Amino acid sequence: MSKRADTGGTGGLFEAGAPRPLADRLRPRTLGEVVGQEHLLKPDGPLGRMVAARRLASMILWGPPGCGKTTIARLLAQSTDLHFEPLSAVFSGVADLRKVFDAAKARRAAGQGTLLFIDEIHRFNRSQQDGFLPYVEDGTVTLVGATTENPSFELNAALLSRAQVFVLNRLDDAALEKLLSRAEAEMGRSLPLEPDARAALKAMADGDGRFCLNLCEELFALPEGTVLDNNGLATTIQRRAPIYDKAQEGHYNLISALHKSLRGSDTDAALYWYSRMLEGGEDPRYIARRLTRFAVEDIGMADPNALTQAIAAWDAYERLGSPEGELAIAQLVIYLGTAPKSNAGYTAYKSAVRAAKETGSLMPPKHILNAPTKLMKQIGYGQGYAYDHDTADGFSGQNYFPDGMARRDFYQPVERGFEREIKKRQDYWAKLRERKSGEG
């Protein structure tokens, strides 16, 4: 055997004997072994149909970390006999892309297609994304991009129009249980966990299969005979950090969930989303500001004290800081969740704004204008104005809309909370106005 051949053989032996992480050893070898993404991979699923036809379209795989995006891309190439060319947008630039496209052209001339997999594709800037377009259009490469960010925010419209977007699920409890069973089969023994700790382990993984298997590897390394309960598990391994990017979609998703839970008067759900935001590192001041907006938009005059409570909670946080001040905001969440709801004030304001834009040149009626000069008095400013406090009912019933505009009822209070009382007052004034109008 030649020295070169011997060296290569020895290198192969060394590589085969090198330690491999459990997650790598259990990486699926066929699409049928992928867990949690059956909606895409089953025979009548979109990717299942593509593989059966052996014809892949360019696509974007959008999903959380550890859900199988890279594995699926690799297996799609394997199942359709395409050359798999992986790139990371974090470490690659224009020069790397040019090399890939040149190699893909040569491969295509020889009769083989290329699946170009770009991990973290949202990291490429707009001009780099535009650079893919001609090669995707002419079939030089089949593009499979992976991203944890919302493609509609992060990717060019031109690129999105040439690629299908497939949403991958975070792994649910059943999918994670399959991974635990595979890990136990690979290691030849059960995880050293009591049943409640096994459930807690899956909760710690938070839908991330790779992280789940990494936790298993830590547990298999414990001394023989160890069996952990819930408390023991919590002290032995680290909980996964929540997925929450304060500048990206997770930020908007969670504040939307908090806002809509409050609007639906589900106080417990609102407290959950509030806590999720805090766990993700959100600035409590941002939450306090959004809750103040909620107080005026979704509660309004149904409970005028909601705004006072919001400002007080915000002020309390500024005075106390974290973590004590976060309790004041939690109290506000409870107050807002249990308060009567009305968007009548918000709707009235929007309607008034629309009317103002439509009729913005109309003058106020002359009788409600002040007349500080003689000329203004001569042309009728202030003439006929009735001072409401001097009337029998404290209400003159005069018209305050422009003369060229019909009366509009912008504010229509609901039959909830304090607005029920306001509605009675509105109805009372409407009857008085009608009566006085008839008297005139």
mmCIF file of N, CA, C and O in Angstrom, residues 77 84 118 189 196 270 282 317 345 371 390:
data_model
loop_
_atom_site.group_PDB
_atom_site.id
_atom_site.type_symbol
_atom_site.label_atom_id
_atom_site.label_comp_id
_atom_site.label_asym_id
_atom_site.label_seq_id
_atom_site.Cartn_x
_atom_site.Cartn_y
_atom_site.Cartn_z
ATOM 1 N N ALA A 77 -32.287 17.200 -1.297
ATOM 2 C CA ALA A 77 -31.267 17.043 -2.339
ATOM 3 C C ALA A 77 -30.980 15.567 -2.576
ATOM 4 O O ALA A 77 -30.893 15.099 -3.721
ATOM 5 N N PHE A 84 -25.826 18.806 -3.227
ATOM 6 C CA PHE A 84 -26.150 19.660 -2.088
ATOM 7 C C PHE A 84 -25.008 20.628 -1.841
ATOM 8 O O PHE A 84 -23.879 20.229 -1.554
ATOM 9 N N ILE A 118 -29.085 27.881 1.711
ATOM 10 C CA ILE A 118 -28.516 29.057 2.394
ATOM 11 C C ILE A 118 -29.157 29.168 3.770
ATOM 12 O O ILE A 118 -30.351 29.475 3.895
ATOM 13 N N ARG A 189 -29.902 2.591 26.888
ATOM 14 C CA ARG A 189 -30.425 2.671 28.258
ATOM 15 C C ARG A 189 -31.405 3.837 28.351
ATOM 16 O O ARG A 189 -31.443 4.713 27.497
ATOM 17 N N ASP A 196 -42.148 12.766 35.969
ATOM 18 C CA ASP A 196 -42.408 14.208 35.958
ATOM 19 C C ASP A 196 -41.206 14.983 35.433
ATOM 20 O O ASP A 196 -41.346 16.023 34.773
ATOM 21 N N ALA A 270 -53.384 37.154 29.458
ATOM 22 C CA ALA A 270 -52.628 38.404 29.380
ATOM 23 C C ALA A 270 -51.429 38.383 30.327
ATOM 24 O O ALA A 270 -50.326 38.819 29.965
ATOM 25 N N GLU A 282 -37.747 41.887 27.385
ATOM 26 C CA GLU A 282 -38.389 43.110 26.921
ATOM 27 C C GLU A 282 -38.286 44.215 27.973
ATOM 28 O O GLU A 282 -38.315 43.947 29.181
ATOM 29 N N TYR A 317 -43.263 51.904 38.157
ATOM 30 C CA TYR A 317 -42.097 51.188 37.644
ATOM 31 C C TYR A 317 -40.880 52.106 37.577
ATOM 32 O O TYR A 317 -39.764 51.711 37.951
ATOM 33 N N GLY A 345 -64.786 55.603 22.168
ATOM 34 C CA GLY A 345 -63.995 56.820 22.079
ATOM 35 C C GLY A 345 -63.001 56.762 20.927
ATOM 36 O O GLY A 345 -62.832 57.734 20.175
ATOM 37 N N ALA A 371 -66.445 88.115 19.118
ATOM 38 C CA ALA A 371 -66.451 89.338 18.296
ATOM 39 C C ALA A 371 -65.690 90.444 19.011
ATOM 40 O O ALA A 371 -66.272 91.368 19.573
ATOM 41 N N ASP A 390 -77.083 80.068 31.590
ATOM 42 C CA ASP A 390 -78.208 80.945 31.890
ATOM 43 C C ASP A 390 -79.555 80.328 31.501
ATOM 44 O O ASP A 390 -80.606 80.913 31.754
#
